[in-house]
Coordinates of C-alpha atoms and ligand atoms in Angstrom, one line a residue:
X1297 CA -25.0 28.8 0.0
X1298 CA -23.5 32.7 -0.2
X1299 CA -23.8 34.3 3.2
X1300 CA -27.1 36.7 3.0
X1301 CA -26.5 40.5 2.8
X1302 CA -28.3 40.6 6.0
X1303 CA -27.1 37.7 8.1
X1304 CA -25.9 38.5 11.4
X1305 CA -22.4 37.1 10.8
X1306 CA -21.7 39.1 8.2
X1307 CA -22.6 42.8 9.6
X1308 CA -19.9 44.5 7.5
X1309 CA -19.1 44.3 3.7
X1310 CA -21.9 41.9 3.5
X1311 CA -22.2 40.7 0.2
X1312 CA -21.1 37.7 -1.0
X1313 CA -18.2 37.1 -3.3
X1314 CA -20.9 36.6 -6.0
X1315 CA -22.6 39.5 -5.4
X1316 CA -19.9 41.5 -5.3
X1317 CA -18.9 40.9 -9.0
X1318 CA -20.6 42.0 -11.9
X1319 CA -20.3 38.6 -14.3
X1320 CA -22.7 36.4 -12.6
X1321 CA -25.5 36.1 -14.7
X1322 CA -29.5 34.7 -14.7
X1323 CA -31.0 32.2 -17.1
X1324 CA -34.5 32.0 -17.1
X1325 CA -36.4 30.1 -20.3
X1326 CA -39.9 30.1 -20.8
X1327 CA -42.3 29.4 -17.8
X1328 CA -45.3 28.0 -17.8
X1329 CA -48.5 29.9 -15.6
X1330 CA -46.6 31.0 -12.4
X1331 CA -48.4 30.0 -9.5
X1332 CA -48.3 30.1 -5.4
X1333 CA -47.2 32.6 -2.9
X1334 CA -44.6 35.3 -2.7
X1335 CA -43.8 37.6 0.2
X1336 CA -43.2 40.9 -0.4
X1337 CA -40.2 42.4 0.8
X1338 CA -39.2 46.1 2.3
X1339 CA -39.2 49.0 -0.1
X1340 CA -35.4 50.1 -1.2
X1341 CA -36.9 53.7 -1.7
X1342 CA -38.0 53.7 1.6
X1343 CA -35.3 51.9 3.9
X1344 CA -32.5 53.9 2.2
X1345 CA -34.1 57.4 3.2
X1346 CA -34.9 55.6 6.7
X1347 CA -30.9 54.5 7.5
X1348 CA -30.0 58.2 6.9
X1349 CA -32.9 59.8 9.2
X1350 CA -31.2 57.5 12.3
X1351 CA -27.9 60.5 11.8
X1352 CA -31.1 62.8 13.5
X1353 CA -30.6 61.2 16.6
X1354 CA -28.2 59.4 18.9
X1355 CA -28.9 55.9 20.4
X1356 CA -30.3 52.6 18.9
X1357 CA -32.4 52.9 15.9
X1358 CA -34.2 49.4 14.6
X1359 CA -34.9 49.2 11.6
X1360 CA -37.3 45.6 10.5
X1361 CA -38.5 44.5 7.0
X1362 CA -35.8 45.3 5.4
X1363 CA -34.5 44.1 2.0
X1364 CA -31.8 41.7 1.2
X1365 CA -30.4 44.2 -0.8
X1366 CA -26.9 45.7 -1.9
X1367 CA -27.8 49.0 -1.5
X1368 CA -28.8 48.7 2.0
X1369 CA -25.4 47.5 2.2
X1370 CA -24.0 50.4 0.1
X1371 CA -26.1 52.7 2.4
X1372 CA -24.4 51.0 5.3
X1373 CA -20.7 51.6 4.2
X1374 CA -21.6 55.7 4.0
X1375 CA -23.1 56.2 7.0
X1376 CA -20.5 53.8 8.9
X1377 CA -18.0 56.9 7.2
X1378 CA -20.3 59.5 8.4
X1379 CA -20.6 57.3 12.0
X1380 CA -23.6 55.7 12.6
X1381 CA -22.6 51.5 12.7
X1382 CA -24.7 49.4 11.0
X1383 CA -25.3 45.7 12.2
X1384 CA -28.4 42.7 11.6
X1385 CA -29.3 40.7 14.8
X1386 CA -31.4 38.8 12.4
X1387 CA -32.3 38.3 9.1
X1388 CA -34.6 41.4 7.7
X1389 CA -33.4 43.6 10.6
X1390 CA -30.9 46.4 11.2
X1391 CA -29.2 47.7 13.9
X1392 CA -28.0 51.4 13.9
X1393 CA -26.0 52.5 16.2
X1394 CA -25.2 57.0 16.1
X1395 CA -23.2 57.8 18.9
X1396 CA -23.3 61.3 18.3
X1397 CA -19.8 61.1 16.9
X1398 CA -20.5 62.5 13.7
X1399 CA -17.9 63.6 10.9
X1400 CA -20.5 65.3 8.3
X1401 CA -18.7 64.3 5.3
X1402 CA -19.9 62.3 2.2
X1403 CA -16.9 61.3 0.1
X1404 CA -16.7 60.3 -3.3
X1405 CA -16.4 56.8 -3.5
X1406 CA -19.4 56.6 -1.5
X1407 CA -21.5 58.6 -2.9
X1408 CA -21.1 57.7 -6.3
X1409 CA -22.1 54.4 -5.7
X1410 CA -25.8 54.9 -4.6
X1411 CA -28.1 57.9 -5.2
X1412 CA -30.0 57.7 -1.9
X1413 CA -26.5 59.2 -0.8
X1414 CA -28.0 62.4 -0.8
X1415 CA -30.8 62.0 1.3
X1416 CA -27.7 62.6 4.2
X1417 CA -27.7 66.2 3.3
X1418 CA -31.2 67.2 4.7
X1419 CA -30.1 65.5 8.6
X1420 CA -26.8 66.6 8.4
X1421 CA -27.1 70.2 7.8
X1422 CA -30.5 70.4 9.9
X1423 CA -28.6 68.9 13.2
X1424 CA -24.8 69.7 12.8
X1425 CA -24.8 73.0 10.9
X1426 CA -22.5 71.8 8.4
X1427 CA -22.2 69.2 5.7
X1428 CA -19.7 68.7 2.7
X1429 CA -21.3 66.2 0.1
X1430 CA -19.4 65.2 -2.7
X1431 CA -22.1 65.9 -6.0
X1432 CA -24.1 63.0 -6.7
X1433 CA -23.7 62.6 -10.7
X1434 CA -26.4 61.3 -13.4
X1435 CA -27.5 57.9 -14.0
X1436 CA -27.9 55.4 -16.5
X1437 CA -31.4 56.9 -17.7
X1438 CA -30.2 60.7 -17.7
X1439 CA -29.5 63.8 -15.7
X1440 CA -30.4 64.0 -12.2
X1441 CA -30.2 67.2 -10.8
X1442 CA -30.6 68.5 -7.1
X1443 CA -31.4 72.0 -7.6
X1444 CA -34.6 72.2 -5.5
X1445 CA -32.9 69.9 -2.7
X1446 CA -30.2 73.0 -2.5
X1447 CA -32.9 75.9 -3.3
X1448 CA -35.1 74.8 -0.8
X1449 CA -32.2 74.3 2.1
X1450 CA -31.0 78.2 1.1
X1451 CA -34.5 79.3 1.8
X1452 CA -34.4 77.9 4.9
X1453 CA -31.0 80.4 5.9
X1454 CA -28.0 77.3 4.5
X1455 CA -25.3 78.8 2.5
X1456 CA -24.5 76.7 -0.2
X1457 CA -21.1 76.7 -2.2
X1458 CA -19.4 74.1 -5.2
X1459 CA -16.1 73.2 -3.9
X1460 CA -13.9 70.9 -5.8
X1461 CA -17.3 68.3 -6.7
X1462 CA -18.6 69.1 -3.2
X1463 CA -22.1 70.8 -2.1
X1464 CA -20.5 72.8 1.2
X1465 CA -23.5 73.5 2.9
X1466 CA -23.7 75.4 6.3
X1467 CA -25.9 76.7 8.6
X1468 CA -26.2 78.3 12.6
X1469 CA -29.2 76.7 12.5
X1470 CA -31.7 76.6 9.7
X1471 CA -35.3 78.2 10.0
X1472 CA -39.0 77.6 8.8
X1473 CA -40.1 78.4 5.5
X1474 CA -42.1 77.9 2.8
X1475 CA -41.0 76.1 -0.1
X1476 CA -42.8 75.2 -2.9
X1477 CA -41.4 73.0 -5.2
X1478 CA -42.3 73.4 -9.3
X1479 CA -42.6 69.4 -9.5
X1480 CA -43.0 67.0 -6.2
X1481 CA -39.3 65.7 -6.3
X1482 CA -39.1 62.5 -4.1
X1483 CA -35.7 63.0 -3.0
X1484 CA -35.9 67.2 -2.7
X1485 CA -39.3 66.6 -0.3
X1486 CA -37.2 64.1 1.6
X1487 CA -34.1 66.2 2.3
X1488 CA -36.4 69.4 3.2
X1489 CA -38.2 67.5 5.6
X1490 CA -35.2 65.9 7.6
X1491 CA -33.6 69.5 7.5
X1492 CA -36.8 71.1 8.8
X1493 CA -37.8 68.7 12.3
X1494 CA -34.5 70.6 13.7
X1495 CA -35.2 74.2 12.3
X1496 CA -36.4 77.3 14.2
X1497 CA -39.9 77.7 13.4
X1498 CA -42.4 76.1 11.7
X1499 CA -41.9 74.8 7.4
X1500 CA -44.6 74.5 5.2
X1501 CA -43.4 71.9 1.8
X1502 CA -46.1 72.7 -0.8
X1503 CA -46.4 70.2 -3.6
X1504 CA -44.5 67.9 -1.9
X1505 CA -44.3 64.6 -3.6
X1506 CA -46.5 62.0 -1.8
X1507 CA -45.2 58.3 -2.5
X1508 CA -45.7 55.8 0.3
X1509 CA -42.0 55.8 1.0
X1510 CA -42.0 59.5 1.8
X1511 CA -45.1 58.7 4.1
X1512 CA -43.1 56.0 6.1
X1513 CA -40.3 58.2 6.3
X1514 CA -42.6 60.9 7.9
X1515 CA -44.2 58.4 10.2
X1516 CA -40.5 57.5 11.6
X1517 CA -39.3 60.8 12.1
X1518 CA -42.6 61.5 14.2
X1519 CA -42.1 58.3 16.3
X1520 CA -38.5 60.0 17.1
X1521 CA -40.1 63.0 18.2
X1522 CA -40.6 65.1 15.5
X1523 CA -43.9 67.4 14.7
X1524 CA -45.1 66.5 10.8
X1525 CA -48.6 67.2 9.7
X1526 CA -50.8 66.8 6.7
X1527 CA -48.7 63.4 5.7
X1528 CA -49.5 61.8 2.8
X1529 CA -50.6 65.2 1.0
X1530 CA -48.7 67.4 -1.1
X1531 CA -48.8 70.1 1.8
X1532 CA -46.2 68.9 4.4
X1533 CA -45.7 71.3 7.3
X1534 CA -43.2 70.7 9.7
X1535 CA -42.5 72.4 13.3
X1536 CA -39.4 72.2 14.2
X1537 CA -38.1 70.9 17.8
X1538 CA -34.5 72.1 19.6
X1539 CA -31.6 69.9 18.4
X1540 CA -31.2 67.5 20.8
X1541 CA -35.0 66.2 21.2
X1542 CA -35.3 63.5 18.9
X1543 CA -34.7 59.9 19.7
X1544 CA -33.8 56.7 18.5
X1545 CA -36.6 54.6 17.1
X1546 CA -37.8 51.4 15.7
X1547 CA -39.8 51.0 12.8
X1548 CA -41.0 48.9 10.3
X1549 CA -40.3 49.5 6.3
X1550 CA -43.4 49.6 4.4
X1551 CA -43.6 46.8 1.6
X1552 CA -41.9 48.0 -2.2
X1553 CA -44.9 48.1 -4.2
X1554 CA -42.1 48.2 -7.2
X1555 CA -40.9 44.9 -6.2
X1556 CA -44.6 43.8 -5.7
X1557 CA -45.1 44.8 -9.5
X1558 CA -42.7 42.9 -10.6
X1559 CA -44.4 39.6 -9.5
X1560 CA -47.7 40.9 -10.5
X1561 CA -46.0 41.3 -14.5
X1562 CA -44.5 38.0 -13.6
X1563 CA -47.8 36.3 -13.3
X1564 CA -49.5 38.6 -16.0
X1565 CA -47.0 37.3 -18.6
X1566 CA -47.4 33.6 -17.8
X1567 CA -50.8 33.8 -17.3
X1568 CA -50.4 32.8 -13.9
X1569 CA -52.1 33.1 -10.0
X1570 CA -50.0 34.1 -7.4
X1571 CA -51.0 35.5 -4.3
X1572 CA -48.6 38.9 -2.8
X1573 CA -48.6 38.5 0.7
X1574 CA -47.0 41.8 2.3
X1575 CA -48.1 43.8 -1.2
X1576 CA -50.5 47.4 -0.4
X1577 CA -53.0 47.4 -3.1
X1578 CA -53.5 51.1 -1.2
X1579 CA -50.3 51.8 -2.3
X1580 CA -50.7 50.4 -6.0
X1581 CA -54.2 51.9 -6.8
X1582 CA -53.6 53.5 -10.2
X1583 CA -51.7 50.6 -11.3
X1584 CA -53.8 48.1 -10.5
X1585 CA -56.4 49.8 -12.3
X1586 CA -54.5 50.0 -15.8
X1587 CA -53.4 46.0 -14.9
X1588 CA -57.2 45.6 -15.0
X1589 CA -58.0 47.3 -18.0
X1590 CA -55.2 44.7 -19.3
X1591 CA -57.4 42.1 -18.3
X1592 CA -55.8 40.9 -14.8
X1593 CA -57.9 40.2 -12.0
X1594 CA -56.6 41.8 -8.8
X1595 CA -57.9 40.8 -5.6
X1596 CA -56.7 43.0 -2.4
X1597 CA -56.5 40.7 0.7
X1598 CA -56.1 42.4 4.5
X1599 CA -52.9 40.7 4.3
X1600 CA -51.6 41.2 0.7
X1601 CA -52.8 41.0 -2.9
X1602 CA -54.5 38.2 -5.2
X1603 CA -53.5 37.9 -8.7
X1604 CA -55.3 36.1 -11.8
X1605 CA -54.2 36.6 -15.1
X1606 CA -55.9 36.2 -18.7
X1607 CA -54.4 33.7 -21.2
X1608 CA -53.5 36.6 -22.8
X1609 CA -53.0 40.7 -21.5
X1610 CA -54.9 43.8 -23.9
X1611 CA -52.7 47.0 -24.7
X1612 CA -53.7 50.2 -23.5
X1613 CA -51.6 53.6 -23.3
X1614 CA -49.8 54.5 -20.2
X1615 CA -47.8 57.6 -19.0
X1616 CA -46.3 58.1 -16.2
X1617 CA -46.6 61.1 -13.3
X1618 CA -45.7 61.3 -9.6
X1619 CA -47.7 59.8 -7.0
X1620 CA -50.5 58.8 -7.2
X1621 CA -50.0 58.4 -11.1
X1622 CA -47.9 55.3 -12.6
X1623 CA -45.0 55.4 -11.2
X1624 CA -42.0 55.8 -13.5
X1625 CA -40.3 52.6 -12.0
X1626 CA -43.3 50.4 -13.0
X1627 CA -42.7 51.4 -16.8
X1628 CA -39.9 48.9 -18.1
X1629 CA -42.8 46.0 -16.5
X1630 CA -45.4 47.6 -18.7
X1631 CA -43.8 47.8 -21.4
X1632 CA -42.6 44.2 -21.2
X1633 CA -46.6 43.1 -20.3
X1634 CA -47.4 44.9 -23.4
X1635 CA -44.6 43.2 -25.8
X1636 CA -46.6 40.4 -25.2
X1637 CA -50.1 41.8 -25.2
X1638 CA -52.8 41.8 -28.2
X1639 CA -53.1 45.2 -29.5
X1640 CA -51.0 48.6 -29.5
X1641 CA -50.0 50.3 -26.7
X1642 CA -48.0 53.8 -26.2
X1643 CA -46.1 55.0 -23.0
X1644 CA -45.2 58.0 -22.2
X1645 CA -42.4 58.9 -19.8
X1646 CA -42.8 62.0 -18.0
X1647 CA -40.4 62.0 -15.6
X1648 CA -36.9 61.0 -17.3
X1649 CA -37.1 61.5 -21.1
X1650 CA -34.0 59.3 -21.1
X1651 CA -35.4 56.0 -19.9
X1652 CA -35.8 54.1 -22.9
X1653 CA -32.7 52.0 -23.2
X1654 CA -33.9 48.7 -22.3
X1655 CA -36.0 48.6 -25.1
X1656 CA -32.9 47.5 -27.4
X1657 CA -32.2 44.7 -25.0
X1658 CA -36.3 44.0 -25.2
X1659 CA -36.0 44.5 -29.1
X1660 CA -33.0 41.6 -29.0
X1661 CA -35.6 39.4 -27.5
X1662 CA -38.5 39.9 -30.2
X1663 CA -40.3 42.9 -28.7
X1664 CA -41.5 45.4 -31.5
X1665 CA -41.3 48.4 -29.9
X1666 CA -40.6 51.5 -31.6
X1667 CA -39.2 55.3 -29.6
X1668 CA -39.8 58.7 -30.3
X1669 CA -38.5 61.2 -27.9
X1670 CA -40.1 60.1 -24.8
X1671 CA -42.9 58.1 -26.3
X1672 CA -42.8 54.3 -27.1
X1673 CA -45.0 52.9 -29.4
X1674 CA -45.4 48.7 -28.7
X1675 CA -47.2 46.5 -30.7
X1676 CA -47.8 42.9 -28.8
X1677 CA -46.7 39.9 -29.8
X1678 CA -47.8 36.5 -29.0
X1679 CA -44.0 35.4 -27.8
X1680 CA -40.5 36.4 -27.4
X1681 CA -37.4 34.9 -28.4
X1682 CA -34.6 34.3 -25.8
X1683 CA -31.2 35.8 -26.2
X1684 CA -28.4 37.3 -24.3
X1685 CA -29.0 41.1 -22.8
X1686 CA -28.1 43.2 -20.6
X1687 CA -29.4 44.7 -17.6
X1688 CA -28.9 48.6 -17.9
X1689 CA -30.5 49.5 -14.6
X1690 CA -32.6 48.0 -11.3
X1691 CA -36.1 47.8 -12.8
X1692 CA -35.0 47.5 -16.1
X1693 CA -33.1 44.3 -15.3
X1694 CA -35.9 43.3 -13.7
X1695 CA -38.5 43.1 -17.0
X1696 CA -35.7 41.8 -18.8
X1697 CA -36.0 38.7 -16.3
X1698 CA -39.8 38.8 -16.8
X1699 CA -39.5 38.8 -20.7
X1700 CA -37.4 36.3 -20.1
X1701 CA -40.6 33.9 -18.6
X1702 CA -42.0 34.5 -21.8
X1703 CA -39.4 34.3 -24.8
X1704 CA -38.9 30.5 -26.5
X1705 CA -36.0 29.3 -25.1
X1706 CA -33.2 30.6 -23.0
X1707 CA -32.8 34.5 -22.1
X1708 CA -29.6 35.0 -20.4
X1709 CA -29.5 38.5 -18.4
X1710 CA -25.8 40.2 -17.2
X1711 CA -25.5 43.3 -15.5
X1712 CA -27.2 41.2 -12.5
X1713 CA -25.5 43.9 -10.3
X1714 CA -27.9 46.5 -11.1
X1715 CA -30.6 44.0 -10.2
X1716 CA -29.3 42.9 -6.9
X1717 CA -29.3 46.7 -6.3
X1718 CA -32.9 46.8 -5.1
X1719 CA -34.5 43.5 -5.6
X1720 CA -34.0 41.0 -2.5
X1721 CA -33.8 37.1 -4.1
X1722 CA -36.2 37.7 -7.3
X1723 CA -34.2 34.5 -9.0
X1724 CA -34.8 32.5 -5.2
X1725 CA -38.7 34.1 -5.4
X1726 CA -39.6 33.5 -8.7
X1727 CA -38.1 29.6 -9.0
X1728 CA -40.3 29.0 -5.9
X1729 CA -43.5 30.0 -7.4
X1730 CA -42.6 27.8 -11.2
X1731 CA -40.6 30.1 -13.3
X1732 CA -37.6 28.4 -14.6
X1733 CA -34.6 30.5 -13.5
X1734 CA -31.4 30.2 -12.4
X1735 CA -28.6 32.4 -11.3
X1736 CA -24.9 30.9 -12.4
X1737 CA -22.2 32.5 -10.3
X1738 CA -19.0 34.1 -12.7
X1739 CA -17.4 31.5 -14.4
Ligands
EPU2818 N1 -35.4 66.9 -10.4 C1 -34.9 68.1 -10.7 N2 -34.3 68.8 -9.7 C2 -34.2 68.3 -8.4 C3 -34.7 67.1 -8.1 C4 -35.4 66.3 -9.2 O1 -35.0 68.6 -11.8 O2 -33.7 69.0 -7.6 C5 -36.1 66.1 -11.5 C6 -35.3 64.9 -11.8 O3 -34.3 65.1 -12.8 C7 -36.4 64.0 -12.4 C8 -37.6 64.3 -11.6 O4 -37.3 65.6 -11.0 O5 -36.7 64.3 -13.8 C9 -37.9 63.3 -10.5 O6 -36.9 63.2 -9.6 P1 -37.1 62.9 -8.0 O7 -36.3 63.8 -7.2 O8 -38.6 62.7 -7.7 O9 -36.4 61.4 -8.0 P2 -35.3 60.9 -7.0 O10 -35.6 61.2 -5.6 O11 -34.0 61.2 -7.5 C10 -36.6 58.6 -6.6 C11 -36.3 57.2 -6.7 C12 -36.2 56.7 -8.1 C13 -37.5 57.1 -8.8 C14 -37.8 58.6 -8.6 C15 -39.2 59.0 -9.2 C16 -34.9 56.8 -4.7 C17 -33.5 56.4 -4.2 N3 -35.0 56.9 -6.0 O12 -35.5 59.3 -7.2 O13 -36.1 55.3 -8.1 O14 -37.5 56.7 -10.1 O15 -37.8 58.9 -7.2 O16 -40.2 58.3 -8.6 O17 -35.9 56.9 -4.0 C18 -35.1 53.2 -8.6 O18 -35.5 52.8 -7.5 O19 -34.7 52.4 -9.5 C19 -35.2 54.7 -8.9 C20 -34.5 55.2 -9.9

């Protein structure tokens, strides 16, 4: 077996040879009803932002539930640069180790690879005065700029310049303000809040987003020492303590409800039972209300999520909005549950007009599915046909592997890489529940 991301022998460069490449590829052919248990692992969009709030304070920071996941890896290798060590005493945990040794820099290579690179800017430039972040650039599903991360830092006194690719920012040290963001950006509300627990005076975020993730990250920083209230609304407001306060801190990452969708489409597609054991339906509640419009039957537990589906899903029209609408992640799974569903169903995308361009590879498999600026219209089928695609980003690689449980004969998926970005074992998870999958290492 491949060493594990996140064994303890393996603290640095992780991943295994297998990983590491981009050729390996999953099979999967068509699955009868998945049924049985799967535990629900730590969010990625949490446990990234979490890794970079440990540069707020020196000492030893645990982090526990976290994903088998490269990026945690990736995250690893940038703040090792930066100078906080990163080591797991045992499987799903992380040691961090910030010495106060810092060198406030975020370099290309790095950064490039993982877009959670930039949640480095808020600490950085709240606690050291100073950071020089090479420019995060767009991604497979469009433009991602970080305009209100940088307007909201300059109303809190940082001067901000473009050098070379670089964001140069610099402060004495930052103050309260107000900042109200025109749209609850995830990763904007996340940098203004780690600037803010270290500036003079008190910051009031209005609109801030209000995903789960950003609540988890809230409820570390306060366990360091930090003064947050109202979290979990769009109105964050932050006092800010003298640099120097704050202190290391254990915490536990709150469960991906992306990941847990994934097993919930799983079983919807089969028409399967599976039982989530981890999964928040708190966290979930707008989607599990469209899945039961579909015609699951979702049953929270105090210690996860029940799931039964029909013999066969109904369409209905989904868009997606921030938290606590449909998340824009959960979309290539809907779409997929609907390429299979009886009826017609049209998304809408609302947050990246660009994130269609699965639906080729889910056309390649069957799926009628027609786009129109950031609309998709689908019209169900009763089954898919496998074929050869490719996995253009995380969650889209992900439904690819789901359409996969339900298209006559074999659907290979490549591009795993994307996948193992930000799902821990979903080959490993889904074989043990029935689905037959495998994953065959580069040839
Ligand atoms: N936006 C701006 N200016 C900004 C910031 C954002 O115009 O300064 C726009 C973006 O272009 C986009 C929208 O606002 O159209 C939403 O962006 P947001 O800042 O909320 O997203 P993010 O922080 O970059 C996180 C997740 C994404 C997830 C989005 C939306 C992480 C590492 N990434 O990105 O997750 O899709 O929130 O929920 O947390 C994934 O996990 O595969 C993934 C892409």
């Amino acid at each position: 077996m491949s060493p594990s991301p996140l064994d303890p022998s393996h603290p640095r460069d992780p991943l295994s040879p297998d990983r590491r490449t981009s050729d390996a590829v999953v099979v999967v052919h068509r699955s009868g009803p998945l049924q049985g248990e799967v535990v629900v692992p730590g969010a990625k969009n949490s446990v990234l932002k979490l890794m970079a709030a440990t540069l707020l304070a020196d000492g030893e920071h645990h982090l526990t539930n976290v994903p088998d996941i490269a990026d945690v890896s990736i995250m690893s290798d940038l703040l090792a640069a930066i100078g906080v060590t990163t080591t797991s005493p045992a499987p799903g945990e992380l040691l961090m180790v910030n010495t106060g040794d810092i060198t406030p820099v975020a370099p290309y290579e790095l950064v490039e690879r993982i877009r959670a690179s930039i949640n480095v800017l808020g600490p950085l430039l709240g606690r050291f005065g100073r950071v020089r972040l090479s420019l995060p650039g767009g991604d497979d599903f469009g433009s991602r700029p970080i305009d209100m991360h940088l307007s909201g830092l300059e109303a809190m006194g940082a001067t901000i310049t473009l050098d070379h690719g670089d964001v140069v920012a610099t402060a004495d040290r930052l103050h309260g303000a107000d900042v109200t963001f025109e749209f609850p950006s995830v990763g904007a509300t996340e940098n203004i809040l780690t600037a803010a627990v270290h500036a003079k005076g008190t910051t009031v975020i209005d609109n801030a987003a209000r995903e789960p993730e950003i609540s988890d990250l809230c409820r570390m920083l306060v366990s360091m020492g930090a003064d947050i209230e109202g979290i979990g609304t769009s109105r964050l407001v932050v006092h800010g303590v003298e640099p120097g306060t704050l202190r290391a801190t254990r915490h536990d990452t709150v469960p991906d409800r992306i990941q847990a969708a994934t097993y919930l489409a799983a079983a919807a597609v089969t028409g399967g039972e599976l039982f989530l054991r981890g999964a928040r339906a708190d966290h979930m509640d707008m989607l599990l209300r469209r899945f039961t419009d579909m015609g699951l039957e979702l049953v929270p537990q105090h210690d996860g999520l029940s799931v039964y589906a029909p013999e066969r899903l109904r369409a209905i029209d989904v868009a997606t909005l921030p938290y606590p609408g449909i998340a824009t992640d959960y979309k290539p799974l809907i779409v997929t549950m609907l390429a299979v569903a009886d009826g017609v169903g049209i998304v809408t995308e609302n947050l990246y007009p660009g994130r269609f361009r699965y639906v080729e590879e889910l056309c390649r498999l069957g799926a009628d599915i027609r786009t129109d600026g950031h609309h998709a219209v689908v019209r169900g089928r009763a089954a898919l046909s496998g074929a050869p695609v490719r996995a253009p980003d995380i969650r889209a690689g992900a439904a690819l592997v789901v359409a996969g449980l339900v298209a006559e004969g074999t659907t290979t998926i490549s591009g795993v890489h994307h996948i193992d970005r930000g799902y821990d074992d979903l080959v490993g998870r889904l074989a043990a529940v029935g689905a037959s999958i495998e994953r065959r290492p580069p040839r």
